[in-house]
PDB file of C-alpha atoms in Angstrom:
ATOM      1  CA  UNK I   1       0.000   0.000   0.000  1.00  0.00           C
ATOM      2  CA  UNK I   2       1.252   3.350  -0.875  1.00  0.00           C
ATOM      3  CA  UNK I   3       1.453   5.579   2.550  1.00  0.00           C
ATOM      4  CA  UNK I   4       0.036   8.730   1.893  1.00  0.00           C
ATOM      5  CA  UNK I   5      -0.532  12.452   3.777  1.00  0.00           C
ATOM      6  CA  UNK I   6      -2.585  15.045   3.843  1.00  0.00           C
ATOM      7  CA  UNK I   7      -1.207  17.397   0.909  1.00  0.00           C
ATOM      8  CA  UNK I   8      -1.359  21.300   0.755  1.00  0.00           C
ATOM      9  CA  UNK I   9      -3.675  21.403  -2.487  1.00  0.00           C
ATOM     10  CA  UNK I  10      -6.084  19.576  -3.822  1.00  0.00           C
ATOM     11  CA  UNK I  11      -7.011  17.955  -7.321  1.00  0.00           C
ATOM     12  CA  UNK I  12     -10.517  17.251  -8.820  1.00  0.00           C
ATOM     13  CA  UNK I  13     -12.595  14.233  -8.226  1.00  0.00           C
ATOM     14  CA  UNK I  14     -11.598  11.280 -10.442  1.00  0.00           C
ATOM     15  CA  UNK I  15      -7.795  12.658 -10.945  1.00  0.00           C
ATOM     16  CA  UNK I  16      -4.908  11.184 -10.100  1.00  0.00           C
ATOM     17  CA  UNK I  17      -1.207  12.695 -10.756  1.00  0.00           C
ATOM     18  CA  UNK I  18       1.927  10.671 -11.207  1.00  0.00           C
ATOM     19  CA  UNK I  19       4.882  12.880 -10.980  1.00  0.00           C
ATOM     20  CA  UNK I  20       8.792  12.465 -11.533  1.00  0.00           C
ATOM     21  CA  UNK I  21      11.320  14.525 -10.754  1.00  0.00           C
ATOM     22  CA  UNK I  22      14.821  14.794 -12.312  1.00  0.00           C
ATOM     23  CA  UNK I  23      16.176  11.476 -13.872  1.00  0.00           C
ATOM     24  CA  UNK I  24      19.472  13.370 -14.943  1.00  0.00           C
ATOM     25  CA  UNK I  25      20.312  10.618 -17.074  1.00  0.00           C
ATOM     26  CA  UNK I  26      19.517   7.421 -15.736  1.00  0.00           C
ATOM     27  CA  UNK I  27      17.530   5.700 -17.840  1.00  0.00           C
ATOM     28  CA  UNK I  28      16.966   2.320 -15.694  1.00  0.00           C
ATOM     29  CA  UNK I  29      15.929   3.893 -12.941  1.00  0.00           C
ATOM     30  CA  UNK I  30      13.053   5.612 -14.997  1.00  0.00           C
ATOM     31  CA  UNK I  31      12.041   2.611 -16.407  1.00  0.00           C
ATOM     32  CA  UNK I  32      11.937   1.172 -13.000  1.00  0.00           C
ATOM     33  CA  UNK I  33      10.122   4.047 -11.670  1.00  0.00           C
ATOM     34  CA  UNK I  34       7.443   3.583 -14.827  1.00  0.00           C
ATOM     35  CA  UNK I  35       6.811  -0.311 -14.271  1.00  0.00           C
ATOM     36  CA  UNK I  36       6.135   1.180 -10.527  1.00  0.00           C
ATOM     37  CA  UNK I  37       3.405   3.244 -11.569  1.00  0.00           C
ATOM     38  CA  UNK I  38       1.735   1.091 -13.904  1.00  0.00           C
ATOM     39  CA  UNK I  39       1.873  -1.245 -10.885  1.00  0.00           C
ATOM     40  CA  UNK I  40      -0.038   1.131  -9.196  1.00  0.00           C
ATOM     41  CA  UNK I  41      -2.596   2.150 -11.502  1.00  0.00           C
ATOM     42  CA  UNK I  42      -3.522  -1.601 -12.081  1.00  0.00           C
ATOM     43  CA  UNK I  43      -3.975  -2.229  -8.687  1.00  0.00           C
ATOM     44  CA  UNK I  44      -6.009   1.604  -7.974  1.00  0.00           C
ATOM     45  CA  UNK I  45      -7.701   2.337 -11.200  1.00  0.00           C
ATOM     46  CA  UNK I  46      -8.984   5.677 -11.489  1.00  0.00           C
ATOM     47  CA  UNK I  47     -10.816   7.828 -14.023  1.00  0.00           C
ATOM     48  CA  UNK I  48      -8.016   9.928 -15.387  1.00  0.00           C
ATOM     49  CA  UNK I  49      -4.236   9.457 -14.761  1.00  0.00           C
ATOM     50  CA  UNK I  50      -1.888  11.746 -15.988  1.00  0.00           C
ATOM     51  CA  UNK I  51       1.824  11.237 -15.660  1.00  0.00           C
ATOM     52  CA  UNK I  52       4.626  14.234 -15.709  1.00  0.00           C
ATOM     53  CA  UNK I  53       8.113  14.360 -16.210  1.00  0.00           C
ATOM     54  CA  UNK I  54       9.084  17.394 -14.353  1.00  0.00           C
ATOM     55  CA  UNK I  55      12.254  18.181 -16.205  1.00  0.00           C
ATOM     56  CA  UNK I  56      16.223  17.315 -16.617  1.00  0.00           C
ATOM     57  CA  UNK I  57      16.210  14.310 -18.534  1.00  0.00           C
ATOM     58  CA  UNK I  58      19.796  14.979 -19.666  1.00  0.00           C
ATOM     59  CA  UNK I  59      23.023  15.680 -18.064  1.00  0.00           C
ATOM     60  CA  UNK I  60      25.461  14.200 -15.946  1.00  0.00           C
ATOM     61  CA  UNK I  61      24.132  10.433 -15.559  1.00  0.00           C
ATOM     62  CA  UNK I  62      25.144   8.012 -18.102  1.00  0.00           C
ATOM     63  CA  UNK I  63      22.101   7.454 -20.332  1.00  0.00           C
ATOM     64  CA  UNK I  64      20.636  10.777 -21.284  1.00  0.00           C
ATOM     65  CA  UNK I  65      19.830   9.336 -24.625  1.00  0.00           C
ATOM     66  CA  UNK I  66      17.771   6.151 -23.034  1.00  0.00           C
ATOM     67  CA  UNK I  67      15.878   8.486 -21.300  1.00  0.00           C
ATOM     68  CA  UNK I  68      14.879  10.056 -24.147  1.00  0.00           C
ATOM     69  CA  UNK I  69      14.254   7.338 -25.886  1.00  0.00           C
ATOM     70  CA  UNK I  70      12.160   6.413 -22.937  1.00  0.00           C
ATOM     71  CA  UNK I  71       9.728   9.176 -22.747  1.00  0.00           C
ATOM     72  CA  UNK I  72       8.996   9.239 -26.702  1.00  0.00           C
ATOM     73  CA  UNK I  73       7.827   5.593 -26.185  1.00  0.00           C
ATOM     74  CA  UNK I  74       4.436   4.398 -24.962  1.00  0.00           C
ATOM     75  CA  UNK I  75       3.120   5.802 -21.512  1.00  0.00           C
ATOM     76  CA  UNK I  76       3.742   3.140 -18.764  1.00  0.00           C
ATOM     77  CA  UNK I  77      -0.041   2.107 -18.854  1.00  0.00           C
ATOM     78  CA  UNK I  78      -2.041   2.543 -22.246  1.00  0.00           C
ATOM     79  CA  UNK I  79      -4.278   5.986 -21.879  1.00  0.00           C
ATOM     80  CA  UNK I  80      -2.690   7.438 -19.736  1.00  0.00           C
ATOM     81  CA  UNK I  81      -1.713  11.446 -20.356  1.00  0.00           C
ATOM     82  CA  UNK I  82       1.937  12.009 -20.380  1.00  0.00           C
ATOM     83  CA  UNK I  83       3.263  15.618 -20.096  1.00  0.00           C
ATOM     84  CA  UNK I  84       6.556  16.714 -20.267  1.00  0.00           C
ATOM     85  CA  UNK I  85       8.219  19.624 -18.834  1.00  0.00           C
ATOM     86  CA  UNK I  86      11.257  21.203 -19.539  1.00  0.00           C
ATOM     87  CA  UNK I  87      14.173  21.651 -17.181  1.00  0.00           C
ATOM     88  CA  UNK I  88      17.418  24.179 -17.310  1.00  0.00           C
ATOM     89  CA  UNK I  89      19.820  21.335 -18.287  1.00  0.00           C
ATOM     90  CA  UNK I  90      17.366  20.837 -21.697  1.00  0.00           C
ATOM     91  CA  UNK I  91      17.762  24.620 -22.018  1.00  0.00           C
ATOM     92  CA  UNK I  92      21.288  24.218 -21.619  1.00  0.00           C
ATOM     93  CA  UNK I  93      21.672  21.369 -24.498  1.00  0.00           C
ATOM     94  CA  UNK I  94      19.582  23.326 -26.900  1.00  0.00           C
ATOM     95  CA  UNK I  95      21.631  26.176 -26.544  1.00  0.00           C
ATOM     96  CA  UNK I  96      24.992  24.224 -26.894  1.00  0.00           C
ATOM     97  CA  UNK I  97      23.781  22.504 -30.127  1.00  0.00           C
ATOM     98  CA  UNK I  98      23.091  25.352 -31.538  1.00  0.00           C
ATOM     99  CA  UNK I  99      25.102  25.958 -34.916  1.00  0.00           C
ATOM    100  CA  UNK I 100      25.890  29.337 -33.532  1.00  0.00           C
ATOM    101  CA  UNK I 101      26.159  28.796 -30.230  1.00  0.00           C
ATOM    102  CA  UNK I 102      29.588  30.943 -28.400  1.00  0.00           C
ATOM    103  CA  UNK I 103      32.267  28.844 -26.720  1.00  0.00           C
ATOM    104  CA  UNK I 104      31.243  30.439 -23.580  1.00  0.00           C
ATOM    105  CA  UNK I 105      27.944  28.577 -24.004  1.00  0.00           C
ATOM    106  CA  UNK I 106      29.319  25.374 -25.022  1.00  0.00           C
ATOM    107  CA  UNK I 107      31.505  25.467 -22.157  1.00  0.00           C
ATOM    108  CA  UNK I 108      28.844  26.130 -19.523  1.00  0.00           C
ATOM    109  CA  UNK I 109      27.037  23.189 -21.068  1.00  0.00           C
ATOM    110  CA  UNK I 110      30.038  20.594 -20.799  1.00  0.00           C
ATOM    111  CA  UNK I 111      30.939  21.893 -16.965  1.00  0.00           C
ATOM    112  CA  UNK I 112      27.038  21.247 -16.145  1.00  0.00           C
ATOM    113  CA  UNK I 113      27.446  17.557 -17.128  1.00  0.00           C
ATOM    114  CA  UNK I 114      26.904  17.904 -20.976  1.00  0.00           C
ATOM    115  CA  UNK I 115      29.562  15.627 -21.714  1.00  0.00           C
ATOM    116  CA  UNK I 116      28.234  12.490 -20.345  1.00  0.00           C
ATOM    117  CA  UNK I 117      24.850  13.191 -22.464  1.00  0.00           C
ATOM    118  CA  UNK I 118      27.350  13.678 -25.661  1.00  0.00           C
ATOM    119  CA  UNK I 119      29.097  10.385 -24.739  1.00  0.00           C
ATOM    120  CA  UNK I 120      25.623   8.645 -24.534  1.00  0.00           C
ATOM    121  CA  UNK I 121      25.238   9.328 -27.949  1.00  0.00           C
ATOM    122  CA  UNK I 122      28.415   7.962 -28.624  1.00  0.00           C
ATOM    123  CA  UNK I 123      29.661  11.319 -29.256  1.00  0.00           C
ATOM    124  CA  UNK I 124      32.754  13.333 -27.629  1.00  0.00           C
ATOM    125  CA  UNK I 125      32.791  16.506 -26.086  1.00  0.00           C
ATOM    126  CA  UNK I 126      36.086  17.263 -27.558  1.00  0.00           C
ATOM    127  CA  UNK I 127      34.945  17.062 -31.366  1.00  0.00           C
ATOM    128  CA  UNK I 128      31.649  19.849 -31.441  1.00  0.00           C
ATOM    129  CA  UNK I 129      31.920  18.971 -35.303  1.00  0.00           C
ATOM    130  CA  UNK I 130      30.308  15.614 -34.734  1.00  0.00           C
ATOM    131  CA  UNK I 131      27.328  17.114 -32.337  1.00  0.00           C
ATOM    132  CA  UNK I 132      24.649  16.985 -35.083  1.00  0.00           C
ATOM    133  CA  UNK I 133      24.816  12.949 -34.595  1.00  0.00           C
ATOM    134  CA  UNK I 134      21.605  13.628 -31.967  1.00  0.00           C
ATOM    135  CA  UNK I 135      18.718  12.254 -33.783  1.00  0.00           C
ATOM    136  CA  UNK I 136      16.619  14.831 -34.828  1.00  0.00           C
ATOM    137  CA  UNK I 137      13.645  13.397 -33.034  1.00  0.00           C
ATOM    138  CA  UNK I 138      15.495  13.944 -29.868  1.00  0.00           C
ATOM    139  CA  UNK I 139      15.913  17.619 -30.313  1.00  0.00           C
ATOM    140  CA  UNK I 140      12.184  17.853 -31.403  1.00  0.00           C
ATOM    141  CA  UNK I 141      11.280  16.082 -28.229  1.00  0.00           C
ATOM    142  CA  UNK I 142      13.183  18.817 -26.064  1.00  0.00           C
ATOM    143  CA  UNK I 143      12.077  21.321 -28.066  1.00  0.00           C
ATOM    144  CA  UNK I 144       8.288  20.643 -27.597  1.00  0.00           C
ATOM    145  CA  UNK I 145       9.054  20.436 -24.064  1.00  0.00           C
ATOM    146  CA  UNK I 146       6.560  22.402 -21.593  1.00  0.00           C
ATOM    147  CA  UNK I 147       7.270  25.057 -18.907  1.00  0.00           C
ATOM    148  CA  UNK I 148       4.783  24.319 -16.990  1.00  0.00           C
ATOM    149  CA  UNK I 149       1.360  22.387 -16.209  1.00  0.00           C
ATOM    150  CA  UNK I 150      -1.820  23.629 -14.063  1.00  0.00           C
ATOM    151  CA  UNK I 151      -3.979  20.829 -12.534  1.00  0.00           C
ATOM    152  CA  UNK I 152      -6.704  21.769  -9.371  1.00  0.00           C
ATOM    153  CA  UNK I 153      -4.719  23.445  -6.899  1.00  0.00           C
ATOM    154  CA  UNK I 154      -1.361  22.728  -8.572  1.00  0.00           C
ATOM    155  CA  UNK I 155       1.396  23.964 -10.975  1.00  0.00           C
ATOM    156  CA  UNK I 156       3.471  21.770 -11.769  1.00  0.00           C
ATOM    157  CA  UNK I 157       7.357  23.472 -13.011  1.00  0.00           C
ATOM    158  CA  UNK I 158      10.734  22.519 -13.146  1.00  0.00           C
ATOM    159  CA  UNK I 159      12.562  24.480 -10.642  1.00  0.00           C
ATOM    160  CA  UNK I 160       9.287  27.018  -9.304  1.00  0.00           C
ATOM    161  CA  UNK I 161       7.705  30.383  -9.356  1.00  0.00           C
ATOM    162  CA  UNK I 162       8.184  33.888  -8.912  1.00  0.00           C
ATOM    163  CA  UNK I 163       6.073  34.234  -5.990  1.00  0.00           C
ATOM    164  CA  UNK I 164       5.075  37.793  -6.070  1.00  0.00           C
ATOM    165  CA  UNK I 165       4.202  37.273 -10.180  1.00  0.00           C
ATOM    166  CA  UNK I 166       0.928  36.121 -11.467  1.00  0.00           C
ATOM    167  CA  UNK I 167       1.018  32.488 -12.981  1.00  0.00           C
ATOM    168  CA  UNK I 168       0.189  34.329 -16.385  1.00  0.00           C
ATOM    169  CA  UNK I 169       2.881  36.146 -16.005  1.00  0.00           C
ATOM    170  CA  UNK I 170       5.730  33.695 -15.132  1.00  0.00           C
ATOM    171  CA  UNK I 171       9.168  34.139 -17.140  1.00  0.00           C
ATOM    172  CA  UNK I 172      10.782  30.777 -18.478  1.00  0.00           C
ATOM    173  CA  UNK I 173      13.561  30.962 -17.083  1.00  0.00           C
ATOM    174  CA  UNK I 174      11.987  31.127 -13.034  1.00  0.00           C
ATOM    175  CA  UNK I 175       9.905  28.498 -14.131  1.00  0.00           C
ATOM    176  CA  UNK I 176      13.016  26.618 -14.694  1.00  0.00           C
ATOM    177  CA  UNK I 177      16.176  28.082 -13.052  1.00  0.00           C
ATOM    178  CA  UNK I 178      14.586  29.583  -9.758  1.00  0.00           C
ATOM    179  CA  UNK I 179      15.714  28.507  -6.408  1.00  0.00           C
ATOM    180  CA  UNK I 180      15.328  31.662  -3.979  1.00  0.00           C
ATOM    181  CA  UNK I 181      13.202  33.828  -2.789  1.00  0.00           C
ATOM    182  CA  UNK I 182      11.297  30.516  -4.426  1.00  0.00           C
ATOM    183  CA  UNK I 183      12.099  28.030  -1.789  1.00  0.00           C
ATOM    184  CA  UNK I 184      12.061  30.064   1.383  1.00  0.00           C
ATOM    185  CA  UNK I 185       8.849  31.776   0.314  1.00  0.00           C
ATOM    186  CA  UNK I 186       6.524  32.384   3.426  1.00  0.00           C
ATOM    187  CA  UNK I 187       3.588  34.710   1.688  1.00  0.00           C
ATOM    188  CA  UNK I 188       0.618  33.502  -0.458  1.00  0.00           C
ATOM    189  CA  UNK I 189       1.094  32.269  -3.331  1.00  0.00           C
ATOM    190  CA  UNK I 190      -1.775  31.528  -5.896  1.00  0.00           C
ATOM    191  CA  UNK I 191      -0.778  27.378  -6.558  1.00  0.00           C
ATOM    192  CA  UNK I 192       1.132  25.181  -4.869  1.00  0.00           C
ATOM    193  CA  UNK I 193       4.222  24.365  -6.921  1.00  0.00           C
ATOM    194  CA  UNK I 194       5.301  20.551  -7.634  1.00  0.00           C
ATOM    195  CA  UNK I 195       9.174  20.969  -8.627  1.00  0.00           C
ATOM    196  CA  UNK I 196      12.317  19.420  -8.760  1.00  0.00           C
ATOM    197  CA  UNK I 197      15.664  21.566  -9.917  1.00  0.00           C
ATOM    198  CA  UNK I 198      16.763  21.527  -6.418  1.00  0.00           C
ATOM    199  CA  UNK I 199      18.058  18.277  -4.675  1.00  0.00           C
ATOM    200  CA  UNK I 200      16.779  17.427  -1.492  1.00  0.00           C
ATOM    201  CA  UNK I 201      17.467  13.854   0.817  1.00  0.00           C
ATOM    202  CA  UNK I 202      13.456  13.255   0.892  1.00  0.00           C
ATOM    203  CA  UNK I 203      10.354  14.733  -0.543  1.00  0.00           C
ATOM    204  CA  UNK I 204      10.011  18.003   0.977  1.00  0.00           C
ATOM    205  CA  UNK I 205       6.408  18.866   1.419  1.00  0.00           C
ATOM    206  CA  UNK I 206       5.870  23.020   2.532  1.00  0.00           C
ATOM    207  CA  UNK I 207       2.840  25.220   2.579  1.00  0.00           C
ATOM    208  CA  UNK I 208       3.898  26.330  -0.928  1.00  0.00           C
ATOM    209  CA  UNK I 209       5.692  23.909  -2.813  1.00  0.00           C
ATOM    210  CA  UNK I 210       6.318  20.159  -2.763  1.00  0.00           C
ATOM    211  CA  UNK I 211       9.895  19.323  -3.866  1.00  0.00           C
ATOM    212  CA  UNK I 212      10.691  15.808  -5.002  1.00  0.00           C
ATOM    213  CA  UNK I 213      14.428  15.873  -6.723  1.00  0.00           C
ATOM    214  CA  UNK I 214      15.719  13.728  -4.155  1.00  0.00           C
ATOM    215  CA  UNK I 215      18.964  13.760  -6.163  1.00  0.00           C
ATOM    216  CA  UNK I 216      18.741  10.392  -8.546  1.00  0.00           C
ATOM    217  CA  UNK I 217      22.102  10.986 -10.188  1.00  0.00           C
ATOM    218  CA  UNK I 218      24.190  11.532  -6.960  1.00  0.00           C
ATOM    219  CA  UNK I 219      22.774   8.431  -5.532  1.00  0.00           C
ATOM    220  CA  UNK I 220      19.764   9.273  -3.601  1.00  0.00           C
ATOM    221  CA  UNK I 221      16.257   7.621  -5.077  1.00  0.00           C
ATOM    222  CA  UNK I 222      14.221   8.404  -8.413  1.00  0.00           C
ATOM    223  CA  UNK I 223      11.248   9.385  -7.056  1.00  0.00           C
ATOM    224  CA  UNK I 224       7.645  10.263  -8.244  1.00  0.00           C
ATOM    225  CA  UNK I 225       5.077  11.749  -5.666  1.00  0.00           C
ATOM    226  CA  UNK I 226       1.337  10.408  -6.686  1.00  0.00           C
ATOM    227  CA  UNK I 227      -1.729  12.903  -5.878  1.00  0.00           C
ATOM    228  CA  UNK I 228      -5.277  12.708  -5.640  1.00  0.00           C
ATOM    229  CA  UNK I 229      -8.085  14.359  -4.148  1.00  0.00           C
ATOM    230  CA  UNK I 230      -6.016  15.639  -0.992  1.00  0.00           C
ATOM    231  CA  UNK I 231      -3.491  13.475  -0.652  1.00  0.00           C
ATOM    232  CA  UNK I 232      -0.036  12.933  -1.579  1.00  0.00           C
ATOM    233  CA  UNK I 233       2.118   9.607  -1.544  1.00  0.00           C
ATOM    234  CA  UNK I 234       5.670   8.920  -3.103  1.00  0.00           C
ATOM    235  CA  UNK I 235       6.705   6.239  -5.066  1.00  0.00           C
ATOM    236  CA  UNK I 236      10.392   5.434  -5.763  1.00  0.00           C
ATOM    237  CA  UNK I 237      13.173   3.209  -7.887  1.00  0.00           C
TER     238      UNK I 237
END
């Protein structure tokens, strides 16, 4: 049985929300965490299930590109809705691969991890000429990426909000590079934020926000926190 708490938002009756936070590369452990939920969902059908990725597929693990690969499959149950969000390190890639990208970009990519997603692809960091190996679906698929998903009482984001900014109003780049006044926040804020961006040892569950990037890719688990109604459980792999 999955052991669940009382959560600070709430989602519509007949909803239920499977979310992931940052894989960073590793590609069995999202498979894992996907056989996990379908597990679930057999055993506690409901109406409608939708399943998000919350962001940093790529990047410092050692299968960026089986992640990928992953999420363009099937959904881990068939009808379910998959979303997918975009984190910094996909902003990051895109902007390195870019035929007209500066060194100084480039760089910043490779000393965030870009190199292991390169190497994934059979590709090395120290020959940019050969970068245009990454299949073109690939780059589509982190191109069509969100920035961010509203559900009930939710928004879901990579990294968070701008608290004092209408949701309407939210730039990109909070939505997936903010950490502070974000995380501290102690004012109102108009939906609780579901986020990863920053690690954390377990789910942390505030007024405001829920994090769950419990830090996958420096050895902590892959985990996915599961709402409905007003309640919130964690599954992880």
């Amino acid at each position: 049985m999955l052991t669940e708490f009382l959560a600070p938002a709430r989602l519509p009756p007949g909803q239920r929300i499977y979310t992931i936070g940052d894989p960073h590369g590793c590609a069995a452990r999202l498979e894992a965490l996907h056989d996990r939920i379908a597990e679930h969902l057999l055993d506690h059908p409901v109406e409608r299930a939708t399943l998000i990725h919350l962001g940093d597929y790529v990047d410092r693990g050692p299968d960026s590109a089986a992640v990928i690969d992953l999420l363009l499959g099937p959904p881990p149950l068939h009808g379910m809705q998959v979303v997918n969000l975009v984190g910094n390190h996909e902003q990051m890639m895109l902007a390195a691969l870019s035929p007209t990208a500066p060194d100084a970009v480039l760089d910043f990519w490779l000393d965030n991890g870009g190199g292991a997603t390169l190497e994934s692809y059979g590709l090395s960091p120290r020959h940019p000429e050969g970068w245009d190996a990454v299949p073109d679906d690939h780059l589509a698929f982190l191109k069509g990426c969100r920035s961010s998903h509203a559900a009930g009482g939710y928004l879901f984001a990579h990294a968070g909000i701008r608290p004092d900014v209408p949701l309407a109003a939210q730039d990109v780049m909070d939505l997936t590079w903010i950490r502070e006044p974000f995380l501290s926040w102690r004012g109102p804020v108009p939906a609780v934020v579901v986020h990863g961006h920053t690690p954390c040892k377990a789910p942390e569950i505030r007024g405001h926000r829920i994090g769950i990037d419990t830090g996958a890719v420096f050895g902590g688990d892959l985990t996915c926190a599961v709402l409905q109604d007003d309640r919130i459980g964690f599954l992880t792999a």
